[in-house]
XYZ file of C-alpha atoms in Angstrom:
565
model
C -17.828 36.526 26.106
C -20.972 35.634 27.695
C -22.426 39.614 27.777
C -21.245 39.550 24.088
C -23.508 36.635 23.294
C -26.385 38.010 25.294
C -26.058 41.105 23.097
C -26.697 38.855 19.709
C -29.461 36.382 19.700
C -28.991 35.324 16.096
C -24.971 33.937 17.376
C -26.436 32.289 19.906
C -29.455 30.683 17.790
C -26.487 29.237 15.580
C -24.290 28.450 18.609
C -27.247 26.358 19.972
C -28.019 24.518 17.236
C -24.608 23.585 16.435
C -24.349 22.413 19.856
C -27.277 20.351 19.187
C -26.493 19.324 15.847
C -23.196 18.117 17.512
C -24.530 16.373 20.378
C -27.738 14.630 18.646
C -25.792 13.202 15.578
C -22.380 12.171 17.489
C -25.422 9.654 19.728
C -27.051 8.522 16.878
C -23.940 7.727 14.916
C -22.151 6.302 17.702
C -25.486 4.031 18.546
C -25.082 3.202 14.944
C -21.792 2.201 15.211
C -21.762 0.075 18.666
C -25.042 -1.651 17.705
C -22.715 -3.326 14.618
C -24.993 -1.091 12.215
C -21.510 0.671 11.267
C -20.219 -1.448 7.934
C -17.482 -1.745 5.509
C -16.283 1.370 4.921
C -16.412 2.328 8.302
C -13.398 -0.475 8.397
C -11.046 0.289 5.578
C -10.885 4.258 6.851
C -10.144 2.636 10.259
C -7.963 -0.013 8.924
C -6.049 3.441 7.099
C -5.838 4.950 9.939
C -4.289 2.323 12.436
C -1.957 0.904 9.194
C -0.793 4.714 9.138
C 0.053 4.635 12.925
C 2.310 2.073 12.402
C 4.119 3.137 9.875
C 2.318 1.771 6.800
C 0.500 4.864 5.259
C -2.414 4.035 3.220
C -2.154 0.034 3.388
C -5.467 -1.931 3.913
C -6.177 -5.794 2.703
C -9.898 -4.409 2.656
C -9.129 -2.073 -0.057
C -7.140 -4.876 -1.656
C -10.383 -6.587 -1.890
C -12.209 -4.222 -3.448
C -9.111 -3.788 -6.137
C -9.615 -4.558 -9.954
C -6.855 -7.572 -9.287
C -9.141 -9.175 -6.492
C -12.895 -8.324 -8.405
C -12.072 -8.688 -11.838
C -8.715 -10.946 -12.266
C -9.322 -13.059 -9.039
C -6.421 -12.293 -8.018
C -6.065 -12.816 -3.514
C -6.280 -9.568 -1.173
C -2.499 -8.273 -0.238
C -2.254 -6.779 3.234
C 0.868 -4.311 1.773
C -1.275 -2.681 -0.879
C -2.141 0.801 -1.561
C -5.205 2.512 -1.012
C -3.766 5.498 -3.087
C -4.523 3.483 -6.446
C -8.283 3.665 -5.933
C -8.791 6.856 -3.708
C -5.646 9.616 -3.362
C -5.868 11.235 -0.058
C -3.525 12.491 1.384
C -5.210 15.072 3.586
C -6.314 12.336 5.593
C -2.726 12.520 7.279
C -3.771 15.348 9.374
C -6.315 13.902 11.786
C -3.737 10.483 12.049
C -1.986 12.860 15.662
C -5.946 12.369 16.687
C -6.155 8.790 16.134
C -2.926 8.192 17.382
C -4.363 9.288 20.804
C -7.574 7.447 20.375
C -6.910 4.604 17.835
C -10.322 3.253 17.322
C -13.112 3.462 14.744
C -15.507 5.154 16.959
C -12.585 7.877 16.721
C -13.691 8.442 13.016
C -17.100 8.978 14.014
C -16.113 11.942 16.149
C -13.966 13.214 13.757
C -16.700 13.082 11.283
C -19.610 14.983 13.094
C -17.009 17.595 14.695
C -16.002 18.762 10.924
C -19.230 18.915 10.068
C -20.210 21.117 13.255
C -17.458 23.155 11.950
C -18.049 23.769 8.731
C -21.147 25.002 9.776
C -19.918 27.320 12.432
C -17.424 28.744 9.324
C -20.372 29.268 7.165
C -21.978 31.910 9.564
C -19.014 33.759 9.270
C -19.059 33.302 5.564
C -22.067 34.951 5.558
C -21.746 37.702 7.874
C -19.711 39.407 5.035
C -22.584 39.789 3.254
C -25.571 39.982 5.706
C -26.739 40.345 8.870
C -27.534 38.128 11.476
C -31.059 37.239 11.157
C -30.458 35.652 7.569
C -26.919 34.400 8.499
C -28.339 32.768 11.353
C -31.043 31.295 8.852
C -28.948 30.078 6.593
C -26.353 28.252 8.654
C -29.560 26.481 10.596
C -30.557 25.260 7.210
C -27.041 23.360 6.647
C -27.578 21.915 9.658
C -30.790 20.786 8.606
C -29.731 20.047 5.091
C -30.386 16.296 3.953
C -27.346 16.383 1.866
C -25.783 17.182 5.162
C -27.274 14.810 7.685
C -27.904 12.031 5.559
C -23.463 11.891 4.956
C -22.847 12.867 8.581
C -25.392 9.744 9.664
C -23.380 7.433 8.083
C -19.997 5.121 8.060
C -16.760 7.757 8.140
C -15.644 9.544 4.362
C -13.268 11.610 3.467
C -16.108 13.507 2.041
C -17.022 15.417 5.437
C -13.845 17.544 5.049
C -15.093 19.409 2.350
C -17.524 21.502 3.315
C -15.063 23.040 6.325
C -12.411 23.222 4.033
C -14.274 24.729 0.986
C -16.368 27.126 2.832
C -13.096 28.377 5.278
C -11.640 29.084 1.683
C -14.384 31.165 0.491
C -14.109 33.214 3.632
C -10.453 33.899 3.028
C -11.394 34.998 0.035
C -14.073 37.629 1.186
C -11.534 38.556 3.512
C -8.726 38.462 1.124
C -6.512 36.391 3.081
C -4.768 34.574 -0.184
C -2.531 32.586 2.220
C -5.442 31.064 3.737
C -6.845 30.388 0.468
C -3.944 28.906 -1.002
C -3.191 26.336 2.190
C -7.396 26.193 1.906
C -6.733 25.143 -1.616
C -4.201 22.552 -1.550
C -5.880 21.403 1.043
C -9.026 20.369 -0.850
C -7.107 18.981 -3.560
C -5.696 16.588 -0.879
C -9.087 15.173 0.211
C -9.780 13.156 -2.918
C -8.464 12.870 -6.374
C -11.737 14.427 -7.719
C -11.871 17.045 -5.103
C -10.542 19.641 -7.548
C -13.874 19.810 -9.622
C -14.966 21.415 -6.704
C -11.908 23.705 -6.634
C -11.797 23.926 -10.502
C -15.608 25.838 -10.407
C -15.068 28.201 -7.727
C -12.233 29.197 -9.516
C -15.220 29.420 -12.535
C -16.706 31.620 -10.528
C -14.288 34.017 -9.522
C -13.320 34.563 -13.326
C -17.421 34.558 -14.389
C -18.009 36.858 -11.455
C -15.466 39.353 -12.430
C -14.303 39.460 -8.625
C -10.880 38.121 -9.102
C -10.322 36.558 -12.393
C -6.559 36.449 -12.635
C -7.191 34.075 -9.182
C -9.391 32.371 -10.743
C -7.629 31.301 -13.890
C -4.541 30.042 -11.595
C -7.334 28.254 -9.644
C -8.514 26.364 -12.758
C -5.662 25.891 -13.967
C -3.932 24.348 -10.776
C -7.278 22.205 -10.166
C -8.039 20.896 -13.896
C -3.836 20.073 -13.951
C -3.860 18.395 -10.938
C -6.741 16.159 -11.830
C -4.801 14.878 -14.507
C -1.695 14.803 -13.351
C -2.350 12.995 -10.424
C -5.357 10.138 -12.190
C -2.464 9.488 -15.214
C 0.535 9.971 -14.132
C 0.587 9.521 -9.981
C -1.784 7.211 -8.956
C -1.482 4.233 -11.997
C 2.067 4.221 -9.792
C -0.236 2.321 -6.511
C -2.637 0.204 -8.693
C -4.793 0.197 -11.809
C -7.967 0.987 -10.000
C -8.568 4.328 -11.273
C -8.725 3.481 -15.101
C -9.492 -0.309 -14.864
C -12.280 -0.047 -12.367
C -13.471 3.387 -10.985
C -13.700 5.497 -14.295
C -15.141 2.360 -15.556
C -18.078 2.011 -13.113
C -18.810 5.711 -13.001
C -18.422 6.913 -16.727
C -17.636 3.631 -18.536
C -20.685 5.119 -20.894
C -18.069 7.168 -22.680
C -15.173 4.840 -23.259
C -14.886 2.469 -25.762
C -12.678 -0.903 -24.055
C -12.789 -2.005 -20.824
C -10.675 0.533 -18.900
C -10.233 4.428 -19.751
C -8.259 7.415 -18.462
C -9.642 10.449 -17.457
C -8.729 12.152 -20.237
C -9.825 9.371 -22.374
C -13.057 10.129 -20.522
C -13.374 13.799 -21.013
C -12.352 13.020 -25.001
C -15.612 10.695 -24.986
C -17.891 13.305 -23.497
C -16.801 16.163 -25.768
C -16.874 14.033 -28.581
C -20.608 12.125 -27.854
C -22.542 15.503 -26.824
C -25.628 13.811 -27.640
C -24.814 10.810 -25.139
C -23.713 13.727 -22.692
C -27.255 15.890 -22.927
C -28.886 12.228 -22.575
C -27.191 11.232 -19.359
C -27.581 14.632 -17.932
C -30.627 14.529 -17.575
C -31.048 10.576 -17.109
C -33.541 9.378 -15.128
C -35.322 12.739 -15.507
C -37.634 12.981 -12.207
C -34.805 11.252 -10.558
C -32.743 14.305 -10.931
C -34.884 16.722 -10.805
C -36.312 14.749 -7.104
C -32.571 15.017 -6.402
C -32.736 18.810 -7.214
C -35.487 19.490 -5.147
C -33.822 17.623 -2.038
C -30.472 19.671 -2.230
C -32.394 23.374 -2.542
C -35.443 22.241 -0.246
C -33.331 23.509 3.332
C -32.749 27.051 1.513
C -36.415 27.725 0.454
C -35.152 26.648 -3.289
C -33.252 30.079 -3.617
C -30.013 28.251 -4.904
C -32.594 27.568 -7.895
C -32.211 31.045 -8.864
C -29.165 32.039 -7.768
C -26.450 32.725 -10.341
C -23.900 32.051 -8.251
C -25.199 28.773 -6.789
C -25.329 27.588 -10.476
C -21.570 28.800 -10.727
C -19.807 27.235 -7.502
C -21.678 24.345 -7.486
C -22.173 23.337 -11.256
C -18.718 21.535 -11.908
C -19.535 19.220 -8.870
C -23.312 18.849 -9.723
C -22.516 17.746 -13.328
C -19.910 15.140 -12.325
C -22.621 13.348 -10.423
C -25.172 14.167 -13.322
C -22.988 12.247 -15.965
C -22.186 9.875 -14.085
C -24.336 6.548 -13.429
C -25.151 4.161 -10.965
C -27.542 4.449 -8.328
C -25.371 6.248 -5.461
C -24.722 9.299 -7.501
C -28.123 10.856 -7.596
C -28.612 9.491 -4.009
C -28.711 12.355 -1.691
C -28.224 10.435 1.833
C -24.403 9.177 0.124
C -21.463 11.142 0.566
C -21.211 12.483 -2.792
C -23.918 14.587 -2.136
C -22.570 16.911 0.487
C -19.603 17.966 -2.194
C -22.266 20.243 -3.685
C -23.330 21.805 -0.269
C -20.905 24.566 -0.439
C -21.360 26.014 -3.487
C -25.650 25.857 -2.891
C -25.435 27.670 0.790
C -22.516 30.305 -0.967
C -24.870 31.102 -3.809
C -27.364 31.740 -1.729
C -25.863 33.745 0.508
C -24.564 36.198 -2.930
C -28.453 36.226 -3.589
C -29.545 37.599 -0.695
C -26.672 40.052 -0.968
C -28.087 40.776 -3.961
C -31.496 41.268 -2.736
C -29.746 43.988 -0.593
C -27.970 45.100 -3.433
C -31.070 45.716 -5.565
C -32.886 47.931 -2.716
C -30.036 50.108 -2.040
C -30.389 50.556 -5.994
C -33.913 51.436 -5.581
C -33.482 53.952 -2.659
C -30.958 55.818 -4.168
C -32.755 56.243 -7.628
C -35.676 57.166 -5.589
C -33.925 60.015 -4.060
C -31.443 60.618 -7.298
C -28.331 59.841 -5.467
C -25.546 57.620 -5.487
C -24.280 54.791 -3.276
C -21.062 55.564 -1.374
C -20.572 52.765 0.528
C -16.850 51.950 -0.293
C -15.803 55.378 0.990
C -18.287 55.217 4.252
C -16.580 52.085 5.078
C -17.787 49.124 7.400
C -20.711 51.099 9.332
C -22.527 52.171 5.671
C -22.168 48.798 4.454
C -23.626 46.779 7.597
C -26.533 49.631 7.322
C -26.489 48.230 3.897
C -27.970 44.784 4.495
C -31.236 43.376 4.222
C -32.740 43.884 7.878
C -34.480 40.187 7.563
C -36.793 37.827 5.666
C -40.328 39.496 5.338
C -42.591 37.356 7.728
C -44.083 35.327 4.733
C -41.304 33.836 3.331
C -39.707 33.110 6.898
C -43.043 30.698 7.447
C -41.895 29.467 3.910
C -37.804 28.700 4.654
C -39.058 27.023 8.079
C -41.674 25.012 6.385
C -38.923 23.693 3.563
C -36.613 23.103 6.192
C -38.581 20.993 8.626
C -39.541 18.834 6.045
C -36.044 18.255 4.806
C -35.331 17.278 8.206
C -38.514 15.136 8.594
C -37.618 13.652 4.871
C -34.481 12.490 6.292
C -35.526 11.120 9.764
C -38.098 9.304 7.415
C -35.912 8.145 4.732
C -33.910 6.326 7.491
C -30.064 7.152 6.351
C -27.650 4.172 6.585
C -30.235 2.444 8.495
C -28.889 4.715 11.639
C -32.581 4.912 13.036
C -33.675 1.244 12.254
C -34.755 0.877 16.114
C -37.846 3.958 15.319
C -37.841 3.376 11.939
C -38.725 0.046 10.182
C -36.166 -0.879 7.057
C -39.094 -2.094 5.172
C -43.092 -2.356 5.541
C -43.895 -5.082 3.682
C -42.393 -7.557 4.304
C -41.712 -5.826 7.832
C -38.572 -5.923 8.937
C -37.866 -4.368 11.814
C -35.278 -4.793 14.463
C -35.982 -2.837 18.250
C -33.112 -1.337 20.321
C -33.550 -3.835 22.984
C -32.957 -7.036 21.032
C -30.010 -5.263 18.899
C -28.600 -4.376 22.350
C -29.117 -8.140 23.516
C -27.466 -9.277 20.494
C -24.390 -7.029 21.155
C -23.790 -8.392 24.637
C -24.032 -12.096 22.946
C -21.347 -10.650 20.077
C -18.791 -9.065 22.460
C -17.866 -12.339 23.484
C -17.245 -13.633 20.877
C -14.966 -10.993 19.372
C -12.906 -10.820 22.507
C -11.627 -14.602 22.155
C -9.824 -13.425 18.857
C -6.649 -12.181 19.440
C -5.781 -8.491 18.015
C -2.701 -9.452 15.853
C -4.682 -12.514 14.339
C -6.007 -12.269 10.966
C -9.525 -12.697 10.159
C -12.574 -13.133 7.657
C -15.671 -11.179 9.021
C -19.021 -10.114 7.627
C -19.721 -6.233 6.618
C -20.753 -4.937 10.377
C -18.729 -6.844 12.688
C -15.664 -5.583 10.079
C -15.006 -2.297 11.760
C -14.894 -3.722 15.155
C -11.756 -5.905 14.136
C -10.207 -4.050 11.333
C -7.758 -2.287 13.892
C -5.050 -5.508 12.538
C -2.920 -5.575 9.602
C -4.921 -8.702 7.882
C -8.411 -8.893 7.258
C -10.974 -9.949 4.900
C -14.618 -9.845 4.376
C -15.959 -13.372 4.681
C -16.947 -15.450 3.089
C -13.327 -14.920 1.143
C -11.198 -16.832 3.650
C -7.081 -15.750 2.117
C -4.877 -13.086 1.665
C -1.184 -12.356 0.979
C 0.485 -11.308 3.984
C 3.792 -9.389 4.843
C 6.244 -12.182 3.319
C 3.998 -12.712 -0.304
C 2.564 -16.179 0.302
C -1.379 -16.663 0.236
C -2.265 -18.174 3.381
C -5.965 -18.778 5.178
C -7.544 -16.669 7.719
C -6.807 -17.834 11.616
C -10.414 -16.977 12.498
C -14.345 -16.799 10.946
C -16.728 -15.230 12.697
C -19.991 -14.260 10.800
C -23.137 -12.897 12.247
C -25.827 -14.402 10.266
C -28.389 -13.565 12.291
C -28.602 -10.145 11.463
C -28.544 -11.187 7.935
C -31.801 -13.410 8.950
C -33.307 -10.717 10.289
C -33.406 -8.419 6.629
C -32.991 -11.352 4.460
C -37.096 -11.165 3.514
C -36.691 -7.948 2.225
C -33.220 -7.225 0.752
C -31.090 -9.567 -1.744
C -27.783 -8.792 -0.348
C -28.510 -10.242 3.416
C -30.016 -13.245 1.690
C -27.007 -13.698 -0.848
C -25.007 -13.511 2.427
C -26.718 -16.293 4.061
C -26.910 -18.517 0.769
C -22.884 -18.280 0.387
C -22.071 -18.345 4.102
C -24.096 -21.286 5.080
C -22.486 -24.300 2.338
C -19.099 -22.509 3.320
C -19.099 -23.040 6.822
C -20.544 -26.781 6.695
C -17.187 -27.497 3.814
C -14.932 -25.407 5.950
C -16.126 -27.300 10.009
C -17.023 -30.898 8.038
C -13.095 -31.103 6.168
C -11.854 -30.248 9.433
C -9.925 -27.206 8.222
C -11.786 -25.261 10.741
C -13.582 -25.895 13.946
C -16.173 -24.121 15.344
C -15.302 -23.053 18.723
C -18.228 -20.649 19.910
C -21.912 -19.814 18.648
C -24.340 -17.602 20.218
C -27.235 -15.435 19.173
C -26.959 -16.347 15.412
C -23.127 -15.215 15.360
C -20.879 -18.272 14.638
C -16.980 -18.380 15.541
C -14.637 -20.798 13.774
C -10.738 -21.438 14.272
C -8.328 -22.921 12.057
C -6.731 -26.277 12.257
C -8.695 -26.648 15.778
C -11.803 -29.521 17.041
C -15.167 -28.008 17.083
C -16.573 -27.611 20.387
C -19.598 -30.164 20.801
C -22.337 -27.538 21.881
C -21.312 -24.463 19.541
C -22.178 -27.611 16.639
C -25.432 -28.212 18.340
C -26.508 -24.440 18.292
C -25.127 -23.933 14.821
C -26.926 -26.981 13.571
C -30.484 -25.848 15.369
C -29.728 -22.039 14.227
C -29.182 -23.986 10.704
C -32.623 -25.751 10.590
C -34.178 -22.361 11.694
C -32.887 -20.958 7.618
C -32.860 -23.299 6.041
C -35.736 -22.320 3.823
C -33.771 -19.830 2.829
């Protein structure tokens, strides 16, 4: 094994630098994540996941509180409901043996970067059908560099980061012609999300436009586009109203008419408005075409000009260009890396094509034709484009250095706020000595609550305790538990000074501290709940308990400190 990697530099390039892709983003997210700079989401996938272990698939009170009942009818988190309403996905069921093993949220994490690190390893493959080593190599380095992949990978744990191994291990099954692979590969991705199968739907678009395999391709369209709609009308109304009252709402309520819409009642409004459509595709115009630029930037902008870019990845591109709100055009966000594959497949087919178009050249030069399906494997791999000419090399390493520099800079999830300040002016900047101070005062503190208590936490101590079948995010202090009666919370505990620390610059720290403060001076001055502990800014409060004399002196001094705020 080791003679056969001495024998091809361009495997071990891509070896190396998924190696170091691996070990450089598991440490940074992992820092993130123990330095309580992990956050919500981050909770409700763990919550899933250790709900799932005990028996109670897709249950989490965190979803419940992001439901349509909880935001728009006030209605009180339930610890029994479905996630399925808001987000189908199933496929998550096959990495629950893993966290059975490991059950913790730092388990996620792992998950997360290892897919990713796979994908990419399956995308050399991928394009070893088509070219040789030099460019494969290239290309593979630049998804590893990609924004659209490190700025996802750098972040809380999605269901996303499934997609790209699972798409491009399809697309290699179908070079190979494996169709049982591509089916399973299929289903598969259909299983990560309910809108997973706009990525499926359009490469089935391509293998019909192509020409390669367009009785596939149909049944590939056809299975994705009826699955959509099966599943967002039919299946998952069944868990909750989320998907028409809330989620098609936020992210195409443009084209409906009342105050909740189906998908289909979506697609009617889009076909039916084309001059709203053309508008929002191209709405804000230098935001997309910034976005654009980010997503081609690691491949030296060929996807630009590849056909087949254009093909795999367009169904996926324009759901996110019709869509609104700030996150879909945001290319750090998880959304983005669903239109990796198609990008780094297209341009893979263009370089083939490049090869292509001088085997076209040579043999009208010399007046002969090309015989390389009877020559077999050896005329083919002579076949290939022997590399980049020197020039445009410089060029693909320049674009992909600075989409790695453009992400380091742009700070993803705030997962290098200890080298990178979250804002300059105001400044607000925390160092990795005082965060790591402020996690030994924390630990504490979250050890004196007891694992099957329930609790109301703020967004970044939440995946820390959402291991537990009830929990909220403060300052909401009730939810319904197992036997359907509302009850309170048995513990608070709210770091606030991490909120103090960002509240100069950003509205939803401040908003934090401006709730959290009046609640917990109602909640410890009724007597409901005492406050038991405070240290470092991070206040811990029991129900139906005293307060402790000196954790009411801190909180009151730590109070005086913002109360300007």
């Amino acid at each position: 094994m080791l003679l056969k990697l001495h024998k091809q530099p361009a495997l071990r390039m891509v070896i190396g630098t998924a190696i170091a892709f691996f070990l450089l983003v598991l440490i940074f997210t992992l820092h993130r994540h123990f330095t309580f700079y992990s956050s919500y989401d981050q909770g409700i996938f763990n919550q899933v996941f250790w709900n799932g272990i005990h028996g109670r698939f897709f249950q989490s009170s965190l979803s419940s509180q992001l439901s349509t009942n909880v935001v728009h009818n006030g209605e009180v988190p339930e610890v029994f409901y479905h996630r399925l309403g808001q987000h189908f996905t199933p496929a998550l069921l096959l990495w629950l043996p893993l966290y059975a093993l490991f059950p913790s949220p730092a388990t996620l994490t792992v998950l997360q970067v290892t897919l990713v690190t796979a994908a990419g390893l399956v995308l050399y493959v991928l394009a070893r059908q088509h070219l040789e080593p030099g460019i494969s190599a290239l290309i593979t380095i630049s998804f590893y560099g990609a924004n659209a992949v490190l700025g996802p990978t750098l972040a809380n744990f999605h269901d996303i980061c499934q997609i790209p191994l699972f798409t491009f291990g399809l697309l290699l099954a179908m070079e190979k012609r494996w169709w049982w692979l591509f089916w399973v590969l299929a289903v598969l991705i259909l299983a990560v999300r309910e809108d997973s199968g706009v990525s499926l739907f359009s490469i089935g678009f391509y293998m019909i436009l192509s020409k390669r395999y367009p009785r596939a391709g149909l049944a590939v369209c056809t299975l994705s586009f009826a699955y959509m709609i099966v599943l967002t009308n039919l299946i998952m109304p069944l868990f909750s109203e989320d998907i028409s009252q809330r989620f098609m709402m936020e992210r195409f309520g443009q084209y409906a008419d009342g105050e909740e819409a189906s998908t289909l009642e979506i697609i009617w409004g889009m076909v039916s408005n084309p001059w709203r459509l053309i508008v929002e595709l191209f709405s804000p115009f230098f935001g997309t075409i910034k976005y654009l630029l980010g997503q081609w930037l690691p491949l030296a902008f060929v996807p630009a000009i590849s056909p087949a870019s254009w093909m795999v990845a367009g169904f996926p591109l324009l759901k996110l260009l019709l869509g609104k709100g700030q996150s879909v055009l945001a290319i750090n966000i998880r959304y983005a890396m669903t239109i990796v594959p198609g990008l780094f497949y297209g341009a893979i087919l263009w370089w083939a094509g490049q090869s292509d178009f001088r085997i076209w050249i040579r043999d009208f030069k010399w007046g002969r034709k090309a015989q390389t399906s009877e020559r077999g494997e050896a005329e083919v791999a002579d076949n290939y484009p022997k590399s980049v000419s020197p020039s445009f090399r410089r060029f693909w390493i320049v674009c992909l250095c600075l989409s790695i520099f453009f992400t380091l800079t742009s700070n993803p999830n705030r997962t290098f706020y200890f080298l990178i300040p979250d804002s300059i002016q105001p400044l607000v900047y925390v160092p990795a000595t005082r965060q790591w101070e402020h996690v030994s005062q924390v630990r504490p503190l979250l050890a004196q609550i007891p694992p099957d208590a329930s609790v109301a936490t703020t967004t970044h101590l939440v995946p820390h305790l959402s291991g537990r079948r009830e929990i909220i995010r403060f300052p909401s202090l009730q939810l319904r538990n197992d036997a359907g009666e509302v009850v309170n919370v048995d513990y608070i505990i709210a770091d606030l000074w991490q909120a103090q620390q960002y509240q100069v610059a950003f509205n939803e720290e401040r908003g934090l501290l401006q709730q959290s403060v009046p609640t917990i001076d109602r909640l410890s001055g009724s007597g409901e709940y005492g406050i038991i502990d405070f240290k470092d800014g991070v206040i811990l409060m029991q129900k139906g308990v005293a307060s402790n004399e000196q954790a009411i002196a801190r909180w009151q001094a730590f109070r005086q400190q913002i109360s300007p705020t």
